[in-house]
CSV table of C-alpha atoms and ligand atoms in Angstrom, one decimal:
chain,number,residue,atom,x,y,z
A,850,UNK,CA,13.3,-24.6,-9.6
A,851,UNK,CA,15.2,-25.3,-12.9
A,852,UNK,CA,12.2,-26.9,-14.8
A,853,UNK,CA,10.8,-23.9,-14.3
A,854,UNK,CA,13.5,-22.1,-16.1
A,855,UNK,CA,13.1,-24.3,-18.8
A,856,UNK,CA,9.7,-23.5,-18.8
A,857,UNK,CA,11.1,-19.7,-19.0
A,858,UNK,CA,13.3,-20.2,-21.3
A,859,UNK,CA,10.9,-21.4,-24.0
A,860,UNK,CA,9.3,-17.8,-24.0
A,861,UNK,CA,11.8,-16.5,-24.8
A,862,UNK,CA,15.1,-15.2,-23.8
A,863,UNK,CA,13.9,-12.0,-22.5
A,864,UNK,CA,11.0,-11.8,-20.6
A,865,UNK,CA,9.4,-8.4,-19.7
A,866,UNK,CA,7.5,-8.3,-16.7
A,867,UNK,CA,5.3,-5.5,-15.7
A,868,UNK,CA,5.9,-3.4,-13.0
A,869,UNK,CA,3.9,-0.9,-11.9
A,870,UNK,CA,4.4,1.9,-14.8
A,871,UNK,CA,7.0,0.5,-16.6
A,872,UNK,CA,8.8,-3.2,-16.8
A,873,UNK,CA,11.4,-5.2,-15.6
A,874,UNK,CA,13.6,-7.4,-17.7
A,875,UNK,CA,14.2,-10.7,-16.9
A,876,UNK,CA,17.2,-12.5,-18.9
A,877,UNK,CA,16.8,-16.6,-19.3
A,878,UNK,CA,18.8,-17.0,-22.2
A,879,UNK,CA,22.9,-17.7,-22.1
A,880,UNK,CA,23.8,-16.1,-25.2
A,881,UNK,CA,21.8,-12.6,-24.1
A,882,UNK,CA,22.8,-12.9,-20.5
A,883,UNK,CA,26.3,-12.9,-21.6
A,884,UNK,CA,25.5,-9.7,-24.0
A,885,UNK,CA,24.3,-8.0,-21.1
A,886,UNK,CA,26.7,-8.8,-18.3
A,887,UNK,CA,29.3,-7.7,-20.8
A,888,UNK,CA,28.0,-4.7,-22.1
A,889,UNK,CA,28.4,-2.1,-19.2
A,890,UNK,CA,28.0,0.9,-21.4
A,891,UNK,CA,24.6,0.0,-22.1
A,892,UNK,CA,23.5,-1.9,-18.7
A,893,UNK,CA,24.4,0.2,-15.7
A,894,UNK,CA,24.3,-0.2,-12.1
A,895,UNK,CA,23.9,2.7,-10.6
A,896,UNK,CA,20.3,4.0,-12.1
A,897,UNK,CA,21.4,7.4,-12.2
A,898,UNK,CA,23.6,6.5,-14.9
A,899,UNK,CA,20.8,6.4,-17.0
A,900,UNK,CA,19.7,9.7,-17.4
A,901,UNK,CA,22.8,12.0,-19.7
A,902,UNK,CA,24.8,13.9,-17.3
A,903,UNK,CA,23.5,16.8,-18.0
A,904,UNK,CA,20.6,16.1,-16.4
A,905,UNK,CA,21.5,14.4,-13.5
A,906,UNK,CA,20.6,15.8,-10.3
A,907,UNK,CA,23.2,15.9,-7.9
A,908,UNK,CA,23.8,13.3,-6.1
A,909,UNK,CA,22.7,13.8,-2.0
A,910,UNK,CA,25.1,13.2,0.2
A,911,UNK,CA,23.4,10.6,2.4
A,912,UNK,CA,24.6,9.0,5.1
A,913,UNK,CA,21.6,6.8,6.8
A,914,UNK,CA,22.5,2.9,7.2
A,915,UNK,CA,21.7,1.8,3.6
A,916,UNK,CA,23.8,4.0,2.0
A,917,UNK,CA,26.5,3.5,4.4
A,918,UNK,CA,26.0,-0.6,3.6
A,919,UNK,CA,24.9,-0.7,-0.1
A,920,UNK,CA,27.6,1.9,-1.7
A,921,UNK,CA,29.7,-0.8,-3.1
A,922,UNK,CA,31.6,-1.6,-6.5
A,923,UNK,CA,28.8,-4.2,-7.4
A,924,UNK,CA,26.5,-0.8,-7.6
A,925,UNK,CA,28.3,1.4,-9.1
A,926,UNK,CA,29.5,2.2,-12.7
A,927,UNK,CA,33.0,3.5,-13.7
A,928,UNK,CA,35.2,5.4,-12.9
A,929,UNK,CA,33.9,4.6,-9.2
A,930,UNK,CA,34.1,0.8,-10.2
A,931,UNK,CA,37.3,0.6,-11.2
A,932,UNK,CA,38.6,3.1,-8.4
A,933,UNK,CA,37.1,0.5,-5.7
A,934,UNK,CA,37.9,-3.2,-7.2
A,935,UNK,CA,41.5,-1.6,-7.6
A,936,UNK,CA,41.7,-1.0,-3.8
A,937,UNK,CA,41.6,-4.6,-3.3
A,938,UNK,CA,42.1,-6.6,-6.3
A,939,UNK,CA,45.6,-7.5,-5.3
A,940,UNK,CA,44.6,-9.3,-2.1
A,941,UNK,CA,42.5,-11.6,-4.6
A,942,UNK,CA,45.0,-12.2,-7.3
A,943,UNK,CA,45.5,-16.3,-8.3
A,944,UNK,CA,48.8,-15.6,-6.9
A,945,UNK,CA,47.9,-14.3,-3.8
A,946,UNK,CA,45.0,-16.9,-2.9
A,947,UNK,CA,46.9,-19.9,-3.7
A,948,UNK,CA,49.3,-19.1,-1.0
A,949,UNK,CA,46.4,-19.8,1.4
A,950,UNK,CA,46.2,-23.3,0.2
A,951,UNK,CA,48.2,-24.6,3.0
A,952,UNK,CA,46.6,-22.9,5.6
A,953,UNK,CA,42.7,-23.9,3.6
A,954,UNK,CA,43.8,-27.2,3.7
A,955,UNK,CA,44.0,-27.4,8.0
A,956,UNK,CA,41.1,-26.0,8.8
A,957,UNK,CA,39.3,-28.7,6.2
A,958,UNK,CA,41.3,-31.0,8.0
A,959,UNK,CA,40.5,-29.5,11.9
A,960,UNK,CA,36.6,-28.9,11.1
A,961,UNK,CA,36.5,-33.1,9.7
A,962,UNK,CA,38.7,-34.1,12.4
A,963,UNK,CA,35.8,-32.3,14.8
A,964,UNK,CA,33.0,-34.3,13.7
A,965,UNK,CA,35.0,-37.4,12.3
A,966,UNK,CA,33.9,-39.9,15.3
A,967,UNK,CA,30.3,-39.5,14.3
A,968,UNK,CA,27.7,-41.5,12.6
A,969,UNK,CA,25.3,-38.2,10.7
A,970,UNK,CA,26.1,-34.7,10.7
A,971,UNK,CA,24.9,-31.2,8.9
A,972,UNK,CA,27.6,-30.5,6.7
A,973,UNK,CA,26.5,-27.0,6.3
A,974,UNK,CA,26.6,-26.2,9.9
A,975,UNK,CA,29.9,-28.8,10.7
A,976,UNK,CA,31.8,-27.9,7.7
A,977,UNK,CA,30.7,-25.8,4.6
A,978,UNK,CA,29.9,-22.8,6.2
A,979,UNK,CA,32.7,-22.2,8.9
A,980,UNK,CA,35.9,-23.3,6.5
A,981,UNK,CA,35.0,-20.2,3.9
A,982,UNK,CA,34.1,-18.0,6.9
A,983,UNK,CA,37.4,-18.6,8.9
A,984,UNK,CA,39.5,-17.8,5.9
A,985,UNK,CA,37.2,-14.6,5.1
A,986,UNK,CA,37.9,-13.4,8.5
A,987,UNK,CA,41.3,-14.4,8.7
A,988,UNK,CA,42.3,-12.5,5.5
A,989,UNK,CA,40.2,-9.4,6.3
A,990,UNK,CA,41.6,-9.5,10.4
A,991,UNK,CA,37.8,-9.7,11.8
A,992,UNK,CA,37.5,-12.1,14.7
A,993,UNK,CA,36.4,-15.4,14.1
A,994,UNK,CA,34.3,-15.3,17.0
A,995,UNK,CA,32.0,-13.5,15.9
A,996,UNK,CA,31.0,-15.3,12.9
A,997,UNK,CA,27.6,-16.3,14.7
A,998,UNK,CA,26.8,-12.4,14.1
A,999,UNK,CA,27.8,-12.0,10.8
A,1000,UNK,CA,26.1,-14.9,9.5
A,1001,UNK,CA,22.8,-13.2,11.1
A,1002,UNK,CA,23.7,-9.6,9.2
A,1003,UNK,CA,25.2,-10.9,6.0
A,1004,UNK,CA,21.6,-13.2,5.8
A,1005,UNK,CA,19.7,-9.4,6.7
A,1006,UNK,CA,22.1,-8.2,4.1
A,1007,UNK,CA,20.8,-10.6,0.7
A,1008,UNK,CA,17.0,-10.3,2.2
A,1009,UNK,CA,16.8,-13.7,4.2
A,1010,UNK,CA,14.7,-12.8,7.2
A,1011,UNK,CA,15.7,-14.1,10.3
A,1012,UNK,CA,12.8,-14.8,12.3
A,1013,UNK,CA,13.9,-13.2,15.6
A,1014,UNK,CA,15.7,-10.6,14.3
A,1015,UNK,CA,14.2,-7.5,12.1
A,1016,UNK,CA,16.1,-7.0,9.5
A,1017,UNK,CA,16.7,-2.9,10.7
A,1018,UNK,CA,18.0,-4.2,14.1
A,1019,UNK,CA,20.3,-6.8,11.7
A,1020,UNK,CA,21.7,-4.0,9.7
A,1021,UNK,CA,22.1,-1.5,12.8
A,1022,UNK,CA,24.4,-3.9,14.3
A,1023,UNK,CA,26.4,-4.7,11.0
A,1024,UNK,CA,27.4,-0.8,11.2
A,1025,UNK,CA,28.3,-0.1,14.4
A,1026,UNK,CA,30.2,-3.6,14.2
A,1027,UNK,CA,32.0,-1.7,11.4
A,1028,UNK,CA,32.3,1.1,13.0
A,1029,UNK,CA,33.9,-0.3,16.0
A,1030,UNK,CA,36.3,-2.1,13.6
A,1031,UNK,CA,37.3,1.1,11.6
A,1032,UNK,CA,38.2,2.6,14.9
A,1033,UNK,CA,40.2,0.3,16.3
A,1034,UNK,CA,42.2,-0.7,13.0
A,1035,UNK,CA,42.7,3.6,12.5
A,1036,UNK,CA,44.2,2.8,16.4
A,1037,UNK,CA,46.3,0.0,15.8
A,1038,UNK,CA,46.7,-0.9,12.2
A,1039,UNK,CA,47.7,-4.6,11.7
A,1040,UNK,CA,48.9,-6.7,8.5
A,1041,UNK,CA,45.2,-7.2,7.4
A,1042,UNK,CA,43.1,-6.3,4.1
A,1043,UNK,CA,40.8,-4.1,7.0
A,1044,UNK,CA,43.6,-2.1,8.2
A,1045,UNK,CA,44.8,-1.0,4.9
A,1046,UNK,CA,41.8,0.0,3.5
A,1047,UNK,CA,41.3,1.7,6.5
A,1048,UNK,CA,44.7,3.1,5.4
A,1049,UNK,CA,43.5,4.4,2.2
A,1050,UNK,CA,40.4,6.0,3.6
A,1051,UNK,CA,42.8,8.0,5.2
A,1052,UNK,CA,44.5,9.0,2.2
A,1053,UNK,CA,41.1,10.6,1.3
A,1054,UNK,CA,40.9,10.9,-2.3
A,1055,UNK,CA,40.9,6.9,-3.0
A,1056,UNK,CA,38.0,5.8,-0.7
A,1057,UNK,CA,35.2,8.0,1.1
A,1058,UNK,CA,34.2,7.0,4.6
A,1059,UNK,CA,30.7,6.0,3.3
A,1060,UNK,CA,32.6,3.6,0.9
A,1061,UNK,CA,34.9,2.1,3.3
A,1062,UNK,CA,32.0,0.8,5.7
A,1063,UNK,CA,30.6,-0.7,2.2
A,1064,UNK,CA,33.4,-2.2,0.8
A,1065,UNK,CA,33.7,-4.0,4.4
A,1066,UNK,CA,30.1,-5.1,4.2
A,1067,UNK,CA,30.6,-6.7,1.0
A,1068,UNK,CA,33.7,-8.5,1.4
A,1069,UNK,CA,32.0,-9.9,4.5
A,1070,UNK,CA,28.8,-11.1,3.2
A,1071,UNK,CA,30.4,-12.0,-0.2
A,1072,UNK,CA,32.7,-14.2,1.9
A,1073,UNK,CA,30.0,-15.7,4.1
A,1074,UNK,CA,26.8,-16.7,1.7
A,1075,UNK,CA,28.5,-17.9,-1.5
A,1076,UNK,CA,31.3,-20.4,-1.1
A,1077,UNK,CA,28.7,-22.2,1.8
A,1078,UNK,CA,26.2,-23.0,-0.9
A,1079,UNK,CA,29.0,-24.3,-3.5
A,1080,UNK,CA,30.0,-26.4,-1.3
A,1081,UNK,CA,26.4,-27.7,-0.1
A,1082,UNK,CA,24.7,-27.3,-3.6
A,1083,UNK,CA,27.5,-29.3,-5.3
A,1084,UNK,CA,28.1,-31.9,-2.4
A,1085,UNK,CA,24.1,-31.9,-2.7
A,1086,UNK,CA,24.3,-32.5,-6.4
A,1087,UNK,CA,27.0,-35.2,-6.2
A,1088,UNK,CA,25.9,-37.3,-3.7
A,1089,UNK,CA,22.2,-37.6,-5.8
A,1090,UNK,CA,24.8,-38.8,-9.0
A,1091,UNK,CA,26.8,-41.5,-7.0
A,1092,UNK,CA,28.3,-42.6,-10.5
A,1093,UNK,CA,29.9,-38.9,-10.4
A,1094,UNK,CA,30.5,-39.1,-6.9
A,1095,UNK,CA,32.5,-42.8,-7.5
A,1096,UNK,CA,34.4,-40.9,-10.5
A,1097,UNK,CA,35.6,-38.2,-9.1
A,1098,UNK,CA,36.3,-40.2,-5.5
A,1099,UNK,CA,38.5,-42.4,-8.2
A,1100,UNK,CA,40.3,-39.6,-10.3
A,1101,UNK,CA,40.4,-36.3,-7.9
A,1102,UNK,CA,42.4,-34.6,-10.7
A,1103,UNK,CA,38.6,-33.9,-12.3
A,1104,UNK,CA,38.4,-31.8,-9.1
A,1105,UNK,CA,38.8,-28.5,-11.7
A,1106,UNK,CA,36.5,-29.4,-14.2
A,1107,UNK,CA,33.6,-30.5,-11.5
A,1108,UNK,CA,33.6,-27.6,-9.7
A,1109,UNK,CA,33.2,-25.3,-13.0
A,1110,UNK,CA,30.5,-28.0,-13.6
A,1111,UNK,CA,28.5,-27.3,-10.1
A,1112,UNK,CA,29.0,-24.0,-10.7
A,1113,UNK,CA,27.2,-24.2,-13.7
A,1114,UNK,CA,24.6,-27.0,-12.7
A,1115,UNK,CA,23.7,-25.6,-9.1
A,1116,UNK,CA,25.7,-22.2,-8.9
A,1117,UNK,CA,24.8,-20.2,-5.3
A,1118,UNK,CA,24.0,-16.4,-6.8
A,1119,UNK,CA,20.6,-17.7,-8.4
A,1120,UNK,CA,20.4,-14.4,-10.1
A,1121,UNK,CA,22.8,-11.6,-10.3
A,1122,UNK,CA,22.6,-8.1,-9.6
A,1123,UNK,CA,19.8,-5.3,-10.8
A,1124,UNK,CA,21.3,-3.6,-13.8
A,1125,UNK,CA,19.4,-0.9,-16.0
A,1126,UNK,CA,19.2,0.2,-19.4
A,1127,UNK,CA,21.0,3.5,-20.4
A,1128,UNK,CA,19.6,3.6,-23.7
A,1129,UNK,CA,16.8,1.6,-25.6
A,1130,UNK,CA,18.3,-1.5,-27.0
A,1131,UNK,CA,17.4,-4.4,-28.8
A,1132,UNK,CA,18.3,-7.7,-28.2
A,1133,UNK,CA,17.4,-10.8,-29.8
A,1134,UNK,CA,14.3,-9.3,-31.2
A,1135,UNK,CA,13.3,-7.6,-27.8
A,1136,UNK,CA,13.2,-3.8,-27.2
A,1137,UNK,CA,14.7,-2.6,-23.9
A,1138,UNK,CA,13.5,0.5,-23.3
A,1139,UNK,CA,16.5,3.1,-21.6
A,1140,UNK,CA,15.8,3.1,-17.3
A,1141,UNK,CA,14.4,-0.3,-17.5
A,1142,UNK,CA,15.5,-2.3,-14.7
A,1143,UNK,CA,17.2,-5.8,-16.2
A,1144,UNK,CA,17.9,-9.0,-14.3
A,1145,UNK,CA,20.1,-11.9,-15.9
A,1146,UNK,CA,18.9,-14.6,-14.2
A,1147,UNK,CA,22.4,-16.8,-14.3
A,1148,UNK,CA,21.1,-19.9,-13.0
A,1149,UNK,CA,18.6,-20.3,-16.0
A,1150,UNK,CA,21.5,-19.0,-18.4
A,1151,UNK,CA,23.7,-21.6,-16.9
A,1152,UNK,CA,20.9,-24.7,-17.8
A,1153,UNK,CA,20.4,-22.8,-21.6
A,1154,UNK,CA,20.4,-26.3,-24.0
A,1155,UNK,CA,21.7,-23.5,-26.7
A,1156,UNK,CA,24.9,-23.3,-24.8
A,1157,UNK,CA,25.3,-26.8,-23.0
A,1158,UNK,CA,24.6,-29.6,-24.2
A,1159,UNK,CA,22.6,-32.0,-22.4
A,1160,UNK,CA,22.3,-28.9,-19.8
A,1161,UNK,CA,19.9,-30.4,-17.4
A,1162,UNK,CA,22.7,-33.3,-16.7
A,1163,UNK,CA,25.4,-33.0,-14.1
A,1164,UNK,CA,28.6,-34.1,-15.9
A,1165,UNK,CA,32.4,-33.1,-14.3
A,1166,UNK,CA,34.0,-34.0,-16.9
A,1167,UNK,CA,32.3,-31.5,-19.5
A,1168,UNK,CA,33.8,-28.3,-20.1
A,1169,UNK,CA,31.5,-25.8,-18.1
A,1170,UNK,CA,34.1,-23.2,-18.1
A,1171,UNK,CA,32.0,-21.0,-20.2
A,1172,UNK,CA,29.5,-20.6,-17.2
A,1173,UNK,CA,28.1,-17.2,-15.9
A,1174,UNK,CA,27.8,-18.8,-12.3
A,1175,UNK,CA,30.7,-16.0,-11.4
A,1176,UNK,CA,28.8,-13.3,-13.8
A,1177,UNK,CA,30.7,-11.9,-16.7
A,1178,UNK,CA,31.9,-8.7,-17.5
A,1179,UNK,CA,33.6,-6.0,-15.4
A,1180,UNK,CA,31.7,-7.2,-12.4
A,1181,UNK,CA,33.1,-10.8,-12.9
A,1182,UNK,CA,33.4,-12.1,-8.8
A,1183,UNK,CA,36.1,-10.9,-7.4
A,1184,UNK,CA,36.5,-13.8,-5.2
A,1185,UNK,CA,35.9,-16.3,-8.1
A,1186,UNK,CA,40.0,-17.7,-7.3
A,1187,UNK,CA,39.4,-17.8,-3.7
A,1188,UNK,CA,36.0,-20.0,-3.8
A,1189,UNK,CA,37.6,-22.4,-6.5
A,1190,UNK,CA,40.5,-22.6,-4.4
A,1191,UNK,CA,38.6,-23.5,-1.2
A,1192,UNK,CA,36.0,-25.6,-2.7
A,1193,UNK,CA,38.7,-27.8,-4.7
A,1194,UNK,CA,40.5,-28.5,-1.5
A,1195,UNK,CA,36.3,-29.3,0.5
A,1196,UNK,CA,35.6,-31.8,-1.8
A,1197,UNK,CA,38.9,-33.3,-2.5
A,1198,UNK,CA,39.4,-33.7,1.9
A,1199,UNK,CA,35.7,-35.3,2.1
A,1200,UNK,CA,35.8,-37.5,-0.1
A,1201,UNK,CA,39.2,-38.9,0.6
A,1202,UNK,CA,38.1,-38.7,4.7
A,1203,UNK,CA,34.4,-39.9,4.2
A,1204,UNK,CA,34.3,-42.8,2.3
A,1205,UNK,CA,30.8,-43.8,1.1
A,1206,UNK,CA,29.3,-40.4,1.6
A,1207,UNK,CA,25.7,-40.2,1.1
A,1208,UNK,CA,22.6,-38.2,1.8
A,1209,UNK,CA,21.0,-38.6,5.1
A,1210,UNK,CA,18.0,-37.8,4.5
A,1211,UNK,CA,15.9,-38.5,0.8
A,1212,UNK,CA,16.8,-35.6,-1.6
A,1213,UNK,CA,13.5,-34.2,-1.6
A,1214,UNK,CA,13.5,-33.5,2.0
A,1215,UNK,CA,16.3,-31.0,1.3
A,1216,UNK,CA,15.2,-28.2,2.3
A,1217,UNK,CA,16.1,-24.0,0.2
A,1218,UNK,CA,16.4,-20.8,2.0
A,1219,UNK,CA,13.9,-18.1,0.5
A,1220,UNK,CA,16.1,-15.7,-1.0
A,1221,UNK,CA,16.0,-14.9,-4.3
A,1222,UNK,CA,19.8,-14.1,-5.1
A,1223,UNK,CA,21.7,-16.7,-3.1
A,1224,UNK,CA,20.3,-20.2,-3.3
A,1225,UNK,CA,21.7,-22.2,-0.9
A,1226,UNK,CA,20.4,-25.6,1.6
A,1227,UNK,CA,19.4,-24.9,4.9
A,1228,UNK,CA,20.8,-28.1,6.2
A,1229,UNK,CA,22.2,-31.0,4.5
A,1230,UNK,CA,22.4,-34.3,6.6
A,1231,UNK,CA,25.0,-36.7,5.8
A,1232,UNK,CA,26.6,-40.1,6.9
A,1233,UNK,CA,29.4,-42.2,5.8
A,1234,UNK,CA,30.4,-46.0,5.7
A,1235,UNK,CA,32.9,-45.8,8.6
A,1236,UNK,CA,34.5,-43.5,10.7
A,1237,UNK,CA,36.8,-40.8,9.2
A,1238,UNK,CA,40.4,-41.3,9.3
A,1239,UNK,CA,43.4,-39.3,9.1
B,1922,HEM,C1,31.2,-19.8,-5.0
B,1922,HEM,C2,31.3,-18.6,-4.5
B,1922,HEM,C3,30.9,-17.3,-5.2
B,1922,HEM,C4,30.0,-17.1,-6.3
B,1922,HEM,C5,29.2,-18.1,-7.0
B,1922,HEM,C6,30.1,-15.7,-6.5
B,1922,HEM,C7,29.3,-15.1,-7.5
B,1922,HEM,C8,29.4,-13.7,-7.9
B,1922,HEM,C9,28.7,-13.1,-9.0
B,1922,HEM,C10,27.7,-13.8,-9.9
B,1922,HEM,C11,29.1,-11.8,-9.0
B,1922,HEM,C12,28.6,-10.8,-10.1
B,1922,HEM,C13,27.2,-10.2,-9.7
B,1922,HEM,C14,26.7,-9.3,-10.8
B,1922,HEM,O1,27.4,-9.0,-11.8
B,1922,HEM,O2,25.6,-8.8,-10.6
B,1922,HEM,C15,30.0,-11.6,-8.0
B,1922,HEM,C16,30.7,-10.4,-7.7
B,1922,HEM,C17,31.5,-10.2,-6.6
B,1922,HEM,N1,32.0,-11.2,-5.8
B,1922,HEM,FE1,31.6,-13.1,-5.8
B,1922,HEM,N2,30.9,-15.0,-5.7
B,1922,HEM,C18,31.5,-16.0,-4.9
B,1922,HEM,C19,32.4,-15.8,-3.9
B,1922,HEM,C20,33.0,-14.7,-3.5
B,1922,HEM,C21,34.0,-14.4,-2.5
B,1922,HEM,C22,34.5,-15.5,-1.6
B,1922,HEM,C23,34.2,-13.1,-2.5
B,1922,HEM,C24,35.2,-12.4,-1.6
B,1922,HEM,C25,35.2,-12.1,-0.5
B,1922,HEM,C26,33.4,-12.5,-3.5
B,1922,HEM,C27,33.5,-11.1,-3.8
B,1922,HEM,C28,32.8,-10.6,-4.8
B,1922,HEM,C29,32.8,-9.1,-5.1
B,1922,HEM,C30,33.6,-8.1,-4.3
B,1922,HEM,C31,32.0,-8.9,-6.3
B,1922,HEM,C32,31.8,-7.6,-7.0
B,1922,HEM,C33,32.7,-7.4,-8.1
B,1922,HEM,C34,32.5,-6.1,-8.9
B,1922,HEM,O3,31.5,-5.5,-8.8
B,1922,HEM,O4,33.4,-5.8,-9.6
B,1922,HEM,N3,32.7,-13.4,-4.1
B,1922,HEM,N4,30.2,-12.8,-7.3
């Protein structure tokens, strides 16, 4: 896939791409990528937003499932932005995430100690998806349990069909799940981030009931298809470097600068979010004409040469810092602390418990899911020179 960025690239930073009437822009380049994620006067999210106030039509109060799923802060524009990242930016604070490091650090230890006696397993399915997911659920109070489910709806959610289940039934289910949820926390709230948005809901003026089940949705699938494919893309990427694995088996202090650098190298949101053009503007030589639909395509951004040098190499001891594998701007990840946090402490407790970790399987019979913003493996077989220890 990145060749083909680099292929991309050479066009141009900007590449406009017909559409029916009009185009859509598709943003290659790191230096205009980080223009337009920063710019969010002129590149909104809501496409309403693009037409002057006075002649907006008022907005319909809907309440069908996509509205009731989609009407979060990564689609709207302030003041609504700012109103609903407020609401729970505290629970995401540095501060507040590295507290969880302690409790991040047994269920590494409990999901290795589960498959340490054996000779091959999927790390996806054994380890990078369930330690992100527990802590997800265990800081927003949904049962753990159910995680089977949500993986199913958060995969409906970001467009990545699941054969035996249509994507309407999918979404169906995520609300009433919701719904069931809201009910049950307005009943008997708890200490959890669920209950006291539930709280403010109540209060009325700082969250509508449409915007509650959406906020809950994203936290959810924002918790359950991102930090997985950091920790499978970059496990994925370092064992296909063994002289970075060796080095960063030898000095775990790198731990920082390597994740910033898989970030970088194989981030999971391939592409972020649909913005569009509230005015015509010019970037690097190319006109961007106002309503036009724009999508920074991060992952090519994050391989630009102009910006990284030797960008096609993975290197963890560079300073990737300057990535936009997070995005950049107002919508900057919210949950950036949290997936550093938890990755740090996945590779550090696999490398120091698996020693020799390899691929299982020749890296080009690791197999992509389809979707087109969260790239992630489908499985990734693994085996190590002895069994795990404590
Ligand atoms: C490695 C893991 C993660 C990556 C690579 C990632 C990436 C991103 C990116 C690129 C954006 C901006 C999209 C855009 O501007 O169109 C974003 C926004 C967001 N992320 Fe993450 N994310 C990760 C983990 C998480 C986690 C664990 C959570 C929390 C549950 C989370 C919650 C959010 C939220 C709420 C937003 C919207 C922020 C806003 O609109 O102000 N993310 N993320």
């Amino acid at each position: 896939m990145n060749h083909q960025y680099d292929q991309l690239r050479a066009d141009g930073p900007i590449l406009m791409q017909r559409r029916g009437q009009g185009s859509v822009a598709y943003v290659v380049g790191y230096q205009a990528a980080k223009q337009i994620l920063g710019d969010h006067e002129r590149f909104v999210k809501d496409v309403r937003n693009t037409v002057p106030p006075a002649q907006r039509s008022p907005a319909e109060p809907a309440n069908d499932m996509f509205s009731l799923l989609y009407n979060n802060m990564l689609g709207t524009d302030r003041p609504d932005h700012t109103r609903l990242r407020a609401l729970v930016s505290r629970a995401f604070t540095s501060r507040h995430i590295q507290a969880l490091a302690p409790r991040i650090q047994a269920i590494a230890d409990q999901l290795i100690a589960a498959f340490a006696t054996q000779a091959e397993i999927d790390l996806i399915d054994a380890f990078a998806f369930p330690l992100p997911i527990i802590v997800i659920c265990e800081l927003l109070g949904v049962p753990v349990e159910d995680r089977a489910s949500f993986r199913r709806w958060s995969h409906a959610f970001i467009g990545i069909a699941d054969q035996a289940y249509a994507y309407g039934q999918s979404l169906t289910e995520f609300v009433q799940y919701i719904s069931r949820m809201i009910a049950e926390r307005r009943a008997n709230p708890r200490n959890d981030l669920i209950s006291s948005l539930v709280h403010a809901e109540e209060q009325g003026d700082r969250l509508s009931e449409q915007e509650l089940f959406s906020m809950i949705a994203l936290l959810i699938v924002a918790g359950h298809e991102t930090t997985v494919n950091l920790i499978g893309n970059g496990m994925a990427a370092l064992l296909q470097h063994p002289d970075q694995a060796a080095l960063l088996q030898r000095e775990p202090a790198l731990i920082d600068a390597a994740i910033e650098e898989f970030l970088r190298y194989a981030g999971p949101v391939e592409m972020a979010t649909m913005r569009y053009a509230a005015e015509d503007v010019q970037i690097e030589g190319i006109m961007i004409r106002c309503g036009t639909p724009v999508v920074v395509v991060l992952a090519a951004a994050n391989r630009d040469p102009a910006a990284f040098a030797d960008a096609a190499a993975l290197d963890i001891t560079r300073d990737a810092r300057k990535h936009v594998g997070f995005g950049y701007g107002v919508h900057y990840c919210l949950g950036a602390p949290l997936a550093r946090l938890e990755a740090a402490i996945a590779f550090n407790t696999l490398l120091a418990r698996l020693p020799g970790l390899q691929l299982a399987v020749p890296a080009n019979q690791l197999q992509y899911n389809e979707g087109t913003i969260v790239r992630g493996l489908i499985r990734l077989p693994v085996r190590w020179q002895a069994p795990a220890t404590r």
